[in-house]
PDB file of C-alpha atoms in Angstrom:
ATOM      1  CA  UNK A  42      27.342   0.575 -26.652  1.00  0.00           C
ATOM      2  CA  UNK A  43      27.337  -1.361 -29.913  1.00  0.00           C
ATOM      3  CA  UNK A  44      30.454  -3.485 -30.407  1.00  0.00           C
ATOM      4  CA  UNK A  45      29.551  -4.051 -34.054  1.00  0.00           C
ATOM      5  CA  UNK A  46      29.855  -0.333 -34.802  1.00  0.00           C
ATOM      6  CA  UNK A  47      33.059  -0.133 -32.764  1.00  0.00           C
ATOM      7  CA  UNK A  48      34.603  -2.999 -34.737  1.00  0.00           C
ATOM      8  CA  UNK A  49      33.679  -1.345 -38.055  1.00  0.00           C
ATOM      9  CA  UNK A  50      35.376   1.919 -37.003  1.00  0.00           C
ATOM     10  CA  UNK A  51      38.419   0.011 -35.722  1.00  0.00           C
ATOM     11  CA  UNK A  52      38.694  -1.988 -38.952  1.00  0.00           C
ATOM     12  CA  UNK A  53      38.535   1.173 -41.063  1.00  0.00           C
ATOM     13  CA  UNK A  54      41.372   2.726 -39.045  1.00  0.00           C
ATOM     14  CA  UNK A  55      43.397  -0.476 -39.299  1.00  0.00           C
ATOM     15  CA  UNK A  56      42.985  -0.750 -43.080  1.00  0.00           C
ATOM     16  CA  UNK A  57      43.819   2.903 -43.658  1.00  0.00           C
ATOM     17  CA  UNK A  58      46.997   2.890 -41.557  1.00  0.00           C
ATOM     18  CA  UNK A  59      48.185  -0.497 -42.838  1.00  0.00           C
ATOM     19  CA  UNK A  60      47.742   0.661 -46.417  1.00  0.00           C
ATOM     20  CA  UNK A  61      49.473   4.000 -45.926  1.00  0.00           C
ATOM     21  CA  UNK A  62      52.337   3.426 -43.509  1.00  0.00           C
ATOM     22  CA  UNK A  63      52.994   0.014 -41.989  1.00  0.00           C
ATOM     23  CA  UNK A  64      54.743  -1.719 -44.900  1.00  0.00           C
ATOM     24  CA  UNK A  65      57.065   1.263 -45.237  1.00  0.00           C
ATOM     25  CA  UNK A  66      57.872   1.191 -41.496  1.00  0.00           C
ATOM     26  CA  UNK A  67      58.584  -2.550 -41.555  1.00  0.00           C
ATOM     27  CA  UNK A  68      60.793  -2.221 -44.635  1.00  0.00           C
ATOM     28  CA  UNK A  69      62.676   0.643 -43.032  1.00  0.00           C
ATOM     29  CA  UNK A  70      63.228  -1.461 -39.892  1.00  0.00           C
ATOM     30  CA  UNK A  71      64.693  -4.293 -41.963  1.00  0.00           C
ATOM     31  CA  UNK A  72      67.095  -1.885 -43.686  1.00  0.00           C
ATOM     32  CA  UNK A  73      68.219  -0.405 -40.361  1.00  0.00           C
ATOM     33  CA  UNK A  74      68.959  -3.811 -38.841  1.00  0.00           C
ATOM     34  CA  UNK A  75      70.717  -4.992 -41.999  1.00  0.00           C
ATOM     35  CA  UNK A  76      72.873  -1.854 -41.979  1.00  0.00           C
ATOM     36  CA  UNK A  77      73.689  -2.333 -38.297  1.00  0.00           C
ATOM     37  CA  UNK A  78      74.726  -5.940 -38.859  1.00  0.00           C
ATOM     38  CA  UNK A  79      76.850  -4.950 -41.842  1.00  0.00           C
ATOM     39  CA  UNK A  80      78.463  -1.835 -40.380  1.00  0.00           C
ATOM     40  CA  UNK A  81      79.063  -3.127 -36.887  1.00  0.00           C
ATOM     41  CA  UNK A  82      80.147  -6.756 -37.333  1.00  0.00           C
ATOM     42  CA  UNK A  83      82.640  -6.640 -34.500  1.00  0.00           C
ATOM     43  CA  UNK A  84      80.153  -5.092 -32.119  1.00  0.00           C
ATOM     44  CA  UNK A  85      77.476  -7.591 -33.127  1.00  0.00           C
ATOM     45  CA  UNK A  86      79.875 -10.436 -32.449  1.00  0.00           C
ATOM     46  CA  UNK A  87      81.274  -9.064 -29.190  1.00  0.00           C
ATOM     47  CA  UNK A  88      80.791 -10.484 -25.731  1.00  0.00           C
ATOM     48  CA  UNK A  89      77.075 -11.264 -25.162  1.00  0.00           C
ATOM     49  CA  UNK A  90      76.163  -9.005 -28.121  1.00  0.00           C
ATOM     50  CA  UNK A  91      74.500  -6.483 -25.822  1.00  0.00           C
ATOM     51  CA  UNK A  92      74.833  -3.487 -28.116  1.00  0.00           C
ATOM     52  CA  UNK A  93      73.018  -4.994 -31.079  1.00  0.00           C
ATOM     53  CA  UNK A  94      70.354  -6.490 -28.815  1.00  0.00           C
ATOM     54  CA  UNK A  95      69.684  -3.061 -27.338  1.00  0.00           C
ATOM     55  CA  UNK A  96      69.835  -1.357 -30.739  1.00  0.00           C
ATOM     56  CA  UNK A  97      67.172  -3.624 -32.247  1.00  0.00           C
ATOM     57  CA  UNK A  98      64.750  -3.137 -29.356  1.00  0.00           C
ATOM     58  CA  UNK A  99      65.323   0.621 -29.189  1.00  0.00           C
ATOM     59  CA  UNK A 100      64.813   1.066 -32.944  1.00  0.00           C
ATOM     60  CA  UNK A 101      61.561  -0.904 -32.860  1.00  0.00           C
ATOM     61  CA  UNK A 102      60.372   1.257 -29.969  1.00  0.00           C
ATOM     62  CA  UNK A 103      61.164   4.511 -31.801  1.00  0.00           C
ATOM     63  CA  UNK A 104      59.387   3.420 -34.985  1.00  0.00           C
ATOM     64  CA  UNK A 105      56.349   2.272 -33.008  1.00  0.00           C
ATOM     65  CA  UNK A 106      56.347   5.576 -31.132  1.00  0.00           C
ATOM     66  CA  UNK A 107      56.305   7.529 -34.399  1.00  0.00           C
ATOM     67  CA  UNK A 108      53.225   5.604 -35.553  1.00  0.00           C
ATOM     68  CA  UNK A 109      51.433   5.917 -32.186  1.00  0.00           C
ATOM     69  CA  UNK A 110      52.022   9.673 -31.931  1.00  0.00           C
ATOM     70  CA  UNK A 111      51.533  10.888 -35.492  1.00  0.00           C
ATOM     71  CA  UNK A 112      48.603   8.603 -36.294  1.00  0.00           C
ATOM     72  CA  UNK A 113      46.979   8.958 -32.866  1.00  0.00           C
ATOM     73  CA  UNK A 114      47.004  12.755 -32.789  1.00  0.00           C
ATOM     74  CA  UNK A 115      45.488  12.938 -36.267  1.00  0.00           C
ATOM     75  CA  UNK A 116      42.720  10.351 -35.932  1.00  0.00           C
ATOM     76  CA  UNK A 117      40.125  12.760 -34.565  1.00  0.00           C
ATOM     77  CA  UNK A 118      41.467  16.032 -35.960  1.00  0.00           C
ATOM     78  CA  UNK A 119      41.514  14.637 -39.491  1.00  0.00           C
ATOM     79  CA  UNK A 120      37.803  13.912 -39.287  1.00  0.00           C
ATOM     80  CA  UNK A 121      37.122  17.406 -37.943  1.00  0.00           C
ATOM     81  CA  UNK A 122      39.246  19.204 -40.539  1.00  0.00           C
ATOM     82  CA  UNK A 123      37.685  17.280 -43.426  1.00  0.00           C
ATOM     83  CA  UNK A 124      34.215  17.841 -41.918  1.00  0.00           C
ATOM     84  CA  UNK A 125      33.521  14.108 -42.196  1.00  0.00           C
ATOM     85  CA  UNK A 126      32.795  14.211 -38.474  1.00  0.00           C
ATOM     86  CA  UNK A 127      29.441  15.832 -39.315  1.00  0.00           C
ATOM     87  CA  UNK A 128      28.449  12.849 -41.442  1.00  0.00           C
ATOM     88  CA  UNK A 129      29.604  10.374 -38.802  1.00  0.00           C
ATOM     89  CA  UNK A 130      27.821  12.128 -35.957  1.00  0.00           C
ATOM     90  CA  UNK A 131      24.616  12.186 -38.004  1.00  0.00           C
ATOM     91  CA  UNK A 132      24.675   8.385 -38.030  1.00  0.00           C
ATOM     92  CA  UNK A 133      23.570   6.253 -35.073  1.00  0.00           C
ATOM     93  CA  UNK A 134      27.099   6.218 -33.614  1.00  0.00           C
ATOM     94  CA  UNK A 135      27.719   7.209 -30.015  1.00  0.00           C
ATOM     95  CA  UNK A 136      30.703   9.458 -29.432  1.00  0.00           C
ATOM     96  CA  UNK A 137      32.130   6.914 -27.003  1.00  0.00           C
ATOM     97  CA  UNK A 138      31.926   4.259 -29.727  1.00  0.00           C
ATOM     98  CA  UNK A 139      33.738   6.583 -32.108  1.00  0.00           C
ATOM     99  CA  UNK A 140      36.650   7.188 -29.698  1.00  0.00           C
ATOM    100  CA  UNK A 141      36.921   3.551 -28.632  1.00  0.00           C
ATOM    101  CA  UNK A 142      36.768   2.338 -32.237  1.00  0.00           C
ATOM    102  CA  UNK A 143      39.515   4.739 -33.300  1.00  0.00           C
ATOM    103  CA  UNK A 144      41.683   3.667 -30.361  1.00  0.00           C
ATOM    104  CA  UNK A 145      41.190  -0.062 -30.908  1.00  0.00           C
ATOM    105  CA  UNK A 146      42.009   0.335 -34.589  1.00  0.00           C
ATOM    106  CA  UNK A 147      45.280   2.068 -33.756  1.00  0.00           C
ATOM    107  CA  UNK A 148      46.103  -0.475 -31.036  1.00  0.00           C
ATOM    108  CA  UNK A 149      45.569  -3.284 -33.542  1.00  0.00           C
ATOM    109  CA  UNK A 150      47.995  -1.559 -35.908  1.00  0.00           C
ATOM    110  CA  UNK A 151      50.550  -1.264 -33.103  1.00  0.00           C
ATOM    111  CA  UNK A 152      50.089  -4.927 -32.207  1.00  0.00           C
ATOM    112  CA  UNK A 153      50.725  -6.014 -35.809  1.00  0.00           C
ATOM    113  CA  UNK A 154      53.686  -3.650 -36.116  1.00  0.00           C
ATOM    114  CA  UNK A 155      55.242  -4.824 -32.832  1.00  0.00           C
ATOM    115  CA  UNK A 156      54.739  -8.495 -33.732  1.00  0.00           C
ATOM    116  CA  UNK A 157      56.242  -8.019 -37.203  1.00  0.00           C
ATOM    117  CA  UNK A 158      59.286  -6.099 -35.951  1.00  0.00           C
ATOM    118  CA  UNK A 159      59.835  -8.604 -33.131  1.00  0.00           C
ATOM    119  CA  UNK A 160      59.776 -11.511 -35.598  1.00  0.00           C
ATOM    120  CA  UNK A 161      62.206  -9.667 -37.909  1.00  0.00           C
ATOM    121  CA  UNK A 162      64.449  -8.806 -34.958  1.00  0.00           C
ATOM    122  CA  UNK A 163      64.557 -12.418 -33.755  1.00  0.00           C
ATOM    123  CA  UNK A 164      65.237 -13.521 -37.326  1.00  0.00           C
ATOM    124  CA  UNK A 165      68.292 -11.246 -37.534  1.00  0.00           C
ATOM    125  CA  UNK A 166      69.553 -12.527 -34.187  1.00  0.00           C
ATOM    126  CA  UNK A 167      69.152 -16.109 -35.366  1.00  0.00           C
ATOM    127  CA  UNK A 168      70.756 -15.414 -38.751  1.00  0.00           C
ATOM    128  CA  UNK A 169      73.792 -13.736 -37.189  1.00  0.00           C
ATOM    129  CA  UNK A 170      74.029 -16.402 -34.450  1.00  0.00           C
ATOM    130  CA  UNK A 171      73.680 -13.900 -31.622  1.00  0.00           C
ATOM    131  CA  UNK A 172      72.893 -15.390 -28.237  1.00  0.00           C
ATOM    132  CA  UNK A 173      69.643 -14.187 -26.686  1.00  0.00           C
ATOM    133  CA  UNK A 174      66.798 -15.224 -24.397  1.00  0.00           C
ATOM    134  CA  UNK A 175      63.662 -15.643 -26.499  1.00  0.00           C
ATOM    135  CA  UNK A 176      61.283 -15.444 -23.544  1.00  0.00           C
ATOM    136  CA  UNK A 177      62.828 -12.278 -22.111  1.00  0.00           C
ATOM    137  CA  UNK A 178      62.774 -10.522 -25.494  1.00  0.00           C
ATOM    138  CA  UNK A 179      59.142 -11.516 -26.054  1.00  0.00           C
ATOM    139  CA  UNK A 180      58.214 -10.156 -22.628  1.00  0.00           C
ATOM    140  CA  UNK A 181      60.022  -6.907 -23.437  1.00  0.00           C
ATOM    141  CA  UNK A 182      58.169  -6.697 -26.776  1.00  0.00           C
ATOM    142  CA  UNK A 183      54.821  -7.199 -25.009  1.00  0.00           C
ATOM    143  CA  UNK A 184      55.539  -4.370 -22.579  1.00  0.00           C
ATOM    144  CA  UNK A 185      56.728  -2.228 -25.458  1.00  0.00           C
ATOM    145  CA  UNK A 186      53.311  -2.791 -27.028  1.00  0.00           C
ATOM    146  CA  UNK A 187      51.639  -1.786 -23.742  1.00  0.00           C
ATOM    147  CA  UNK A 188      53.699   1.393 -23.619  1.00  0.00           C
ATOM    148  CA  UNK A 189      52.819   2.264 -27.218  1.00  0.00           C
ATOM    149  CA  UNK A 190      49.142   1.574 -26.499  1.00  0.00           C
ATOM    150  CA  UNK A 191      49.281   3.976 -23.564  1.00  0.00           C
ATOM    151  CA  UNK A 192      50.975   6.622 -25.707  1.00  0.00           C
ATOM    152  CA  UNK A 193      48.289   6.100 -28.356  1.00  0.00           C
ATOM    153  CA  UNK A 194      45.675   6.847 -25.676  1.00  0.00           C
ATOM    154  CA  UNK A 195      47.599  10.011 -24.744  1.00  0.00           C
ATOM    155  CA  UNK A 196      47.766  11.062 -28.405  1.00  0.00           C
ATOM    156  CA  UNK A 197      44.054  10.531 -29.011  1.00  0.00           C
ATOM    157  CA  UNK A 198      43.098  12.341 -25.788  1.00  0.00           C
ATOM    158  CA  UNK A 199      45.224  15.364 -26.643  1.00  0.00           C
ATOM    159  CA  UNK A 200      44.064  15.264 -30.261  1.00  0.00           C
ATOM    160  CA  UNK A 201      40.439  15.572 -29.153  1.00  0.00           C
ATOM    161  CA  UNK A 202      40.785  19.145 -27.904  1.00  0.00           C
ATOM    162  CA  UNK A 203      43.967  20.552 -29.507  1.00  0.00           C
ATOM    163  CA  UNK A 204      45.423  20.856 -32.987  1.00  0.00           C
ATOM    164  CA  UNK A 205      47.392  17.951 -34.433  1.00  0.00           C
ATOM    165  CA  UNK A 206      50.662  19.891 -34.213  1.00  0.00           C
ATOM    166  CA  UNK A 207      50.247  20.853 -30.560  1.00  0.00           C
ATOM    167  CA  UNK A 208      48.953  17.389 -29.650  1.00  0.00           C
ATOM    168  CA  UNK A 209      52.017  15.827 -31.294  1.00  0.00           C
ATOM    169  CA  UNK A 210      54.410  18.078 -29.351  1.00  0.00           C
ATOM    170  CA  UNK A 211      52.592  17.428 -26.058  1.00  0.00           C
ATOM    171  CA  UNK A 212      52.506  13.671 -26.631  1.00  0.00           C
ATOM    172  CA  UNK A 213      56.249  13.564 -27.227  1.00  0.00           C
ATOM    173  CA  UNK A 214      56.666  15.640 -24.047  1.00  0.00           C
ATOM    174  CA  UNK A 215      54.569  13.111 -22.105  1.00  0.00           C
ATOM    175  CA  UNK A 216      56.633  10.251 -23.530  1.00  0.00           C
ATOM    176  CA  UNK A 217      59.997  11.811 -22.728  1.00  0.00           C
ATOM    177  CA  UNK A 218      58.981  13.031 -19.280  1.00  0.00           C
ATOM    178  CA  UNK A 219      57.089   9.832 -18.463  1.00  0.00           C
ATOM    179  CA  UNK A 220      60.276   7.813 -18.926  1.00  0.00           C
ATOM    180  CA  UNK A 221      62.228   9.899 -16.412  1.00  0.00           C
ATOM    181  CA  UNK A 222      59.640  10.876 -13.790  1.00  0.00           C
ATOM    182  CA  UNK A 223      61.221   8.579 -11.194  1.00  0.00           C
ATOM    183  CA  UNK A 224      64.663  10.065 -11.888  1.00  0.00           C
ATOM    184  CA  UNK A 225      63.250  13.602 -11.644  1.00  0.00           C
ATOM    185  CA  UNK A 226      61.656  12.727  -8.306  1.00  0.00           C
ATOM    186  CA  UNK A 227      64.937  11.426  -6.909  1.00  0.00           C
ATOM    187  CA  UNK A 228      66.862  14.419  -8.280  1.00  0.00           C
ATOM    188  CA  UNK A 229      64.432  16.892  -6.678  1.00  0.00           C
ATOM    189  CA  UNK A 230      64.799  15.191  -3.295  1.00  0.00           C
ATOM    190  CA  UNK A 231      68.555  15.663  -3.475  1.00  0.00           C
ATOM    191  CA  UNK A 232      68.145  19.371  -4.284  1.00  0.00           C
ATOM    192  CA  UNK A 233      66.168  20.159  -1.114  1.00  0.00           C
ATOM    193  CA  UNK A 234      64.088  22.778  -2.983  1.00  0.00           C
ATOM    194  CA  UNK A 235      60.423  22.572  -1.871  1.00  0.00           C
ATOM    195  CA  UNK A 236      59.090  24.213  -5.033  1.00  0.00           C
ATOM    196  CA  UNK A 237      60.925  21.838  -7.376  1.00  0.00           C
ATOM    197  CA  UNK A 238      59.959  18.888  -5.177  1.00  0.00           C
ATOM    198  CA  UNK A 239      56.267  19.786  -5.424  1.00  0.00           C
ATOM    199  CA  UNK A 240      56.552  20.231  -9.198  1.00  0.00           C
ATOM    200  CA  UNK A 241      58.290  16.909  -9.776  1.00  0.00           C
ATOM    201  CA  UNK A 242      55.860  15.136  -7.443  1.00  0.00           C
ATOM    202  CA  UNK A 243      52.930  16.601  -9.394  1.00  0.00           C
ATOM    203  CA  UNK A 244      54.475  15.453 -12.676  1.00  0.00           C
ATOM    204  CA  UNK A 245      55.020  11.988 -11.208  1.00  0.00           C
ATOM    205  CA  UNK A 246      51.401  11.754 -10.066  1.00  0.00           C
ATOM    206  CA  UNK A 247      49.848  13.159 -13.262  1.00  0.00           C
ATOM    207  CA  UNK A 248      52.030  11.762 -16.031  1.00  0.00           C
ATOM    208  CA  UNK A 249      52.261   8.038 -16.738  1.00  0.00           C
ATOM    209  CA  UNK A 250      55.301   6.268 -15.300  1.00  0.00           C
ATOM    210  CA  UNK A 251      56.451   4.790 -18.599  1.00  0.00           C
ATOM    211  CA  UNK A 252      59.624   3.359 -17.053  1.00  0.00           C
ATOM    212  CA  UNK A 253      57.410   0.596 -15.637  1.00  0.00           C
ATOM    213  CA  UNK A 254      56.693  -0.557 -19.175  1.00  0.00           C
ATOM    214  CA  UNK A 255      60.276  -0.293 -20.447  1.00  0.00           C
ATOM    215  CA  UNK A 256      62.005  -3.656 -19.992  1.00  0.00           C
ATOM    216  CA  UNK A 257      64.521  -3.374 -22.834  1.00  0.00           C
ATOM    217  CA  UNK A 258      67.592  -3.235 -20.621  1.00  0.00           C
ATOM    218  CA  UNK A 259      66.298  -5.986 -18.334  1.00  0.00           C
ATOM    219  CA  UNK A 260      65.494  -8.295 -21.260  1.00  0.00           C
ATOM    220  CA  UNK A 261      68.999  -8.059 -22.705  1.00  0.00           C
ATOM    221  CA  UNK A 262      70.366  -9.880 -19.668  1.00  0.00           C
ATOM    222  CA  UNK A 263      67.834 -12.715 -19.779  1.00  0.00           C
ATOM    223  CA  UNK A 264      64.885 -13.855 -17.699  1.00  0.00           C
ATOM    224  CA  UNK A 265      66.821 -13.678 -14.448  1.00  0.00           C
ATOM    225  CA  UNK A 266      67.157  -9.891 -14.843  1.00  0.00           C
ATOM    226  CA  UNK A 267      63.426  -9.266 -15.337  1.00  0.00           C
ATOM    227  CA  UNK A 268      61.148  -8.356 -12.397  1.00  0.00           C
ATOM    228  CA  UNK A 269      59.229 -11.225 -10.817  1.00  0.00           C
ATOM    229  CA  UNK A 270      55.850 -12.282 -12.205  1.00  0.00           C
ATOM    230  CA  UNK A 271      53.806 -10.342  -9.630  1.00  0.00           C
ATOM    231  CA  UNK A 272      55.622  -7.112 -10.478  1.00  0.00           C
ATOM    232  CA  UNK A 273      55.090  -7.756 -14.195  1.00  0.00           C
ATOM    233  CA  UNK A 274      51.364  -8.306 -13.597  1.00  0.00           C
ATOM    234  CA  UNK A 275      51.227  -5.071 -11.609  1.00  0.00           C
ATOM    235  CA  UNK A 276      52.920  -3.167 -14.439  1.00  0.00           C
ATOM    236  CA  UNK A 277      50.499  -4.687 -16.950  1.00  0.00           C
ATOM    237  CA  UNK A 278      47.469  -3.646 -14.888  1.00  0.00           C
ATOM    238  CA  UNK A 279      48.964  -0.174 -14.505  1.00  0.00           C
ATOM    239  CA  UNK A 280      49.282   0.209 -18.281  1.00  0.00           C
ATOM    240  CA  UNK A 281      45.723  -0.967 -18.935  1.00  0.00           C
ATOM    241  CA  UNK A 282      44.145   1.147 -16.184  1.00  0.00           C
ATOM    242  CA  UNK A 283      46.002   4.311 -17.205  1.00  0.00           C
ATOM    243  CA  UNK A 284      44.959   3.825 -20.839  1.00  0.00           C
ATOM    244  CA  UNK A 285      41.319   3.344 -19.798  1.00  0.00           C
ATOM    245  CA  UNK A 286      41.452   6.523 -17.702  1.00  0.00           C
ATOM    246  CA  UNK A 287      42.778   8.491 -20.667  1.00  0.00           C
ATOM    247  CA  UNK A 288      40.070   7.097 -22.947  1.00  0.00           C
ATOM    248  CA  UNK A 289      37.422   8.070 -20.394  1.00  0.00           C
ATOM    249  CA  UNK A 290      38.804  11.626 -20.399  1.00  0.00           C
ATOM    250  CA  UNK A 291      38.880  11.675 -24.215  1.00  0.00           C
ATOM    251  CA  UNK A 292      35.263  10.488 -24.393  1.00  0.00           C
ATOM    252  CA  UNK A 293      34.140  13.109 -21.862  1.00  0.00           C
ATOM    253  CA  UNK A 294      35.865  15.960 -23.715  1.00  0.00           C
ATOM    254  CA  UNK A 295      34.661  14.765 -27.119  1.00  0.00           C
ATOM    255  CA  UNK A 296      31.091  14.459 -25.863  1.00  0.00           C
ATOM    256  CA  UNK A 297      31.152  18.148 -24.903  1.00  0.00           C
ATOM    257  CA  UNK A 298      32.353  19.393 -28.279  1.00  0.00           C
ATOM    258  CA  UNK A 299      29.991  20.991 -30.802  1.00  0.00           C
ATOM    259  CA  UNK A 300      30.511  20.542 -34.534  1.00  0.00           C
TER     260      UNK A 300
END
């Protein structure tokens, strides 16, 4: 595996996405926060300012999700539809390098986007004199980045063997279901239906447990509300390992395809 070739592919993805979408997303985020501050002054100034704190984190997560899903599902399919994949595969580039490079490029975009939106978010909180815990919000932003990176791996994996439209729909399904798998598991146990219990258990085992990487609500209440450091490390490892497993699946499927 040649890391030089991987870095070139990743840089090309990064430049393309930054040029086409990121500045627009960041500008849109600024407008949304400015509108929220202006339209909801009483809420923003209420006790502990929880609503605006939650709104800023949730909006950043949604915008990052849009980038991860729509860009991720199209990274491979775009090359196939334009037939540029034939030119790339004719070069001394391994298919694993191609997938990893595409993924790392998108992850870099998500890292820049998350960092920019977090800085803007903290700037609005400071400007409006809203009380917050910097460390807890930064931890929540880091785990938001991990969640988006995992979703990007899902999007790329699905985009390898399905159309962009179907991959987009399935990725959103994984995101929505992955955030409630624990709730579905508990609900099925209350219902006492063996069939539903087996289905929800299968979903819990197969789909990523994205609730592990969602610390928005915990961060709003400060560091004391966050899980302890060992649990946070465990969640971090979980996110990395699951993403690596998805990339391994994507590489295997892509290596079997004929163009």
